[in-house]
Amino acid sequence: MNNAFPTEQLPDFQAVRPETVQANIQNQLDQNRATLKKLLAQTGPFTWDNLMQPLEDMGDALQKKWSPVSHLHAVMETDALRDAYNQTQPLLVTYGTELSQNQDLYLAIKSIADSQTFATLTPAQQKIIENELRDFKLAGVNLPADEKTKLAALEQTLSKASTTFSQHLLDATHAYHLHITNDADIAGLPEQAKQLAIENAKHRNLDGYVFTLDYPSYSTAIRFLNNRPLRETLYCAFTTRASDQGPNAGQWDNTDTMETVLKTRHAIANLVGFPNFAAYSLATKMAKKPEDVLHFLTDLLKRSKPIAEKEMAEVIALAKKDGVNDLQAWDVPYYSEKLQEATFEFTQEDLRPYFPVHKALSGMFTIIQQLYDIHIQEEPSVKTWHTDAKFFSIKDKHGAWVGGFYIDLYARPHKRDGAWMDECRVRKQVNDDLQLPIAYLTCNFMRPINNQPALLTHDDVVTLFHEFGHCLHHLLTTVKHPSVAGINGVPWDAVEFPSQFMENFCWERASLDLIAEHFETGEPLPDHLYQKMLSAKHFQTGMQMVRQLEFSLFDFRLHLNYQPNEKNQVQRVLDETRKETAVLTTPVYNRFQHSFSHIFAGGYGAGYYSYKWAEVLSADAYAAFEEEGIFNASTGQRFKDNVLAVGGVRDPLISFKAFRGREPQIDALLRHSGILPPSVHAHE
């Protein structure tokens, strides 16, 4: 067995040059169009081999060319690359619309579905054909020519608006910094955050300290700075990014962009026969009716809001002891941190020395290896796009390659905020060879400082495990057809199932023994600290739950009840949702929605509820490991075979039942969220 990873399966990021991006993609699109023309000119019956397989090959060839460009645009953006991306994106949208509205192609695929040979195809092949026919209808394949033209224009408008939203947010985030020269003003800041602020200042050739709106800088400042006016200044800057308010008011303003996204989505849904975008969105999800989603969310709200109100009352009481009688939004993280410390003698920063990044990674890999009988190792010779980025390979127990993944963990300029997993390559059979699945795992953690390793908070570790859960879903698939391999073809409200499932391991003593050790002494996480961490696990889970429900309800209602001619409805719907969900009044200048890229620039429009929906599955699935042993290899194998391996070939509910032996129950989610005590079960 050759021990060198087959690097010919990986993209060459150094070869991505902005000046050639558009021509390279155009060339691939031209090839694909020529291939399609030949395919449809065939005589005789259409089959998997003479139509569907070539279509899969075409899609994969395009994905492989666009993936490194799209990825670099997210993590290493330059003005030239942004221009190239913006010029090329419309070409891809045009091509996608052409395919999805091609009546001849639709009829050709339908002829396979209607033929006797359909029954002889594999479940994966049948599922691809069924999905294609569904998506043709969603794309308006049967519309008159003039309406198809209208739909194509709407798709271009939507793509451009989503990209604009994302770029506005990136520019607004990186345009702002707060420069502090007085040492007294940074009182309360943990040492790591202080060193980061010093480094941020040095990068700008400034003395003192600089705070930015990158999450590692902002989130520690808002939680720990004793200086209340400074916290308000940062809060205002962060919550008004890309809006009509705050320090950069009107610059990079996403107000009109959001309106364009909503109006265009609504028009697309209407054109293809749906009353609104929420109903259109559910056509490809597990939840089938808007009422199901709203009932699920409002039921969770009913259960969790009383708990959240009680938690907020405790924060208000602590602030009053400190002489703050008018608690504001920028005080909540600060006094919550103080309350956690007072209640449990514990903060997230106490854990940071125990989570050096190399230990968190190696421990996570050990857990995965025990569960799924695979081997993960770094491949230092593989070239990446930045010195921060590393590549790891995966082999199975027989030493055969399974796939690989890139990891890029630290915040830096010209890198999109947040944490995500994306596809680099999809698993695919190519004659006698196998194209290996390759993933990107991207986070924005605090970078290494003062020659120390990067030190993570426990929240960071949970994020790392979450994103790696997505990676495993992509990498451990056994499906060989890209359209339904890994996360492809999986209903959006089930995509978060494997990722949220992985988060649970971050709370287990046995896991922490593998992922935690003091970066200087090498000692494991002390039991007294672990017990405090465990005691604090459900600290403010009610407040966290209602915040997620606010986002989910706002998103879903906005798309469900959208009125094309109403002005300012984004703010109105958010205000109305907050009246129902929030446990503290939000400042009038807050423009959270202007940076809500999940729904305006990502794939979560009318689908943000997916996080909570999938959490029911993930919590209940993890309960099987709690019952049978968290590192139980046979339970792990069952989860791998029934959930991770099957890709989008079968309904996630069938996969869940195959693993669990029954329908999912909400009890586990409520217990894991601290809404139900461990011994209480909600029967419904």
Short mmCIF file of C-alpha atoms in Angstrom, two decimals, residues 174 177 190-205 208-220 349 352 355-358 386-390 408-415 417 443-457 460 519:
data_model
loop_
_atom_site.label_atom_id
_atom_site.label_comp_id
_atom_site.label_asym_id
_atom_site.label_seq_id
_atom_site.Cartn_x
_atom_site.Cartn_y
_atom_site.Cartn_z
CA HIS A 174 -12.83 44.74 8.84
CA HIS A 177 -11.31 49.08 15.00
CA PRO A 190 -8.05 38.12 30.26
CA GLU A 191 -4.35 37.85 29.43
CA GLN A 192 -4.89 36.08 26.08
CA ALA A 193 -7.33 38.73 24.90
CA LYS A 194 -5.01 41.48 26.12
CA GLN A 195 -2.11 40.05 24.10
CA LEU A 196 -4.38 39.79 21.04
CA ALA A 197 -5.32 43.48 21.45
CA ILE A 198 -1.61 44.41 21.66
CA GLU A 199 -0.86 42.39 18.51
CA ASN A 200 -3.82 43.98 16.71
CA ALA A 201 -2.36 47.41 17.57
CA LYS A 202 1.15 46.45 16.39
CA HIS A 203 -0.25 45.22 13.06
CA ARG A 204 -1.60 48.76 12.56
CA ASN A 205 1.63 50.43 13.79
CA GLY A 208 -1.64 50.37 23.17
CA TYR A 209 -4.52 48.10 22.29
CA VAL A 210 -6.85 47.57 19.35
CA PHE A 211 -10.18 45.77 19.43
CA THR A 212 -11.74 44.62 16.18
CA LEU A 213 -15.11 43.13 15.23
CA ASP A 214 -13.50 39.77 14.46
CA TYR A 215 -15.23 37.41 16.83
CA PRO A 216 -12.25 36.40 19.06
CA SER A 217 -11.54 40.07 19.76
CA TYR A 218 -15.13 41.28 20.09
CA SER A 219 -16.54 38.38 22.13
CA THR A 220 -13.90 38.51 24.87
CA GLU A 349 -11.27 31.54 30.38
CA ARG A 352 -8.50 28.03 27.95
CA PHE A 355 -7.28 23.38 25.39
CA PRO A 356 -4.16 23.98 23.32
CA VAL A 357 -5.27 23.49 19.75
CA HIS A 358 -2.93 20.56 18.98
CA HIS A 386 -1.88 29.88 4.06
CA THR A 387 0.63 28.84 6.73
CA ASP A 388 -2.29 28.47 9.19
CA ALA A 389 -3.95 25.82 7.02
CA LYS A 390 -3.07 22.13 7.33
CA ASP A 408 -7.89 26.59 8.73
CA LEU A 409 -8.65 27.64 12.30
CA TYR A 410 -7.65 31.25 13.04
CA ALA A 411 -9.25 34.64 12.42
CA ARG A 412 -7.35 37.01 10.10
CA PRO A 413 -8.09 39.90 7.74
CA HIS A 414 -9.78 39.07 4.41
CA LYS A 415 -11.33 35.92 5.86
CA ASP A 417 -16.29 35.42 9.87
CA CYS A 443 -13.03 28.45 11.94
CA ASN A 444 -12.10 31.88 13.34
CA PHE A 445 -10.42 31.16 16.67
CA MET A 446 -7.90 33.33 18.51
CA ARG A 447 -4.53 32.77 16.85
CA PRO A 448 -1.34 31.70 18.69
CA ILE A 449 0.14 34.59 20.69
CA ASN A 450 3.58 35.18 22.29
CA ASN A 451 5.07 31.92 21.04
CA GLN A 452 2.36 29.99 22.86
CA PRO A 453 0.12 27.50 21.10
CA ALA A 454 -3.37 28.70 20.19
CA LEU A 455 -5.54 28.19 23.27
CA LEU A 456 -9.24 27.47 22.76
CA THR A 457 -12.18 28.04 25.05
CA ASP A 460 -14.37 26.87 20.64
CA PHE A 519 -0.42 23.79 27.67
#
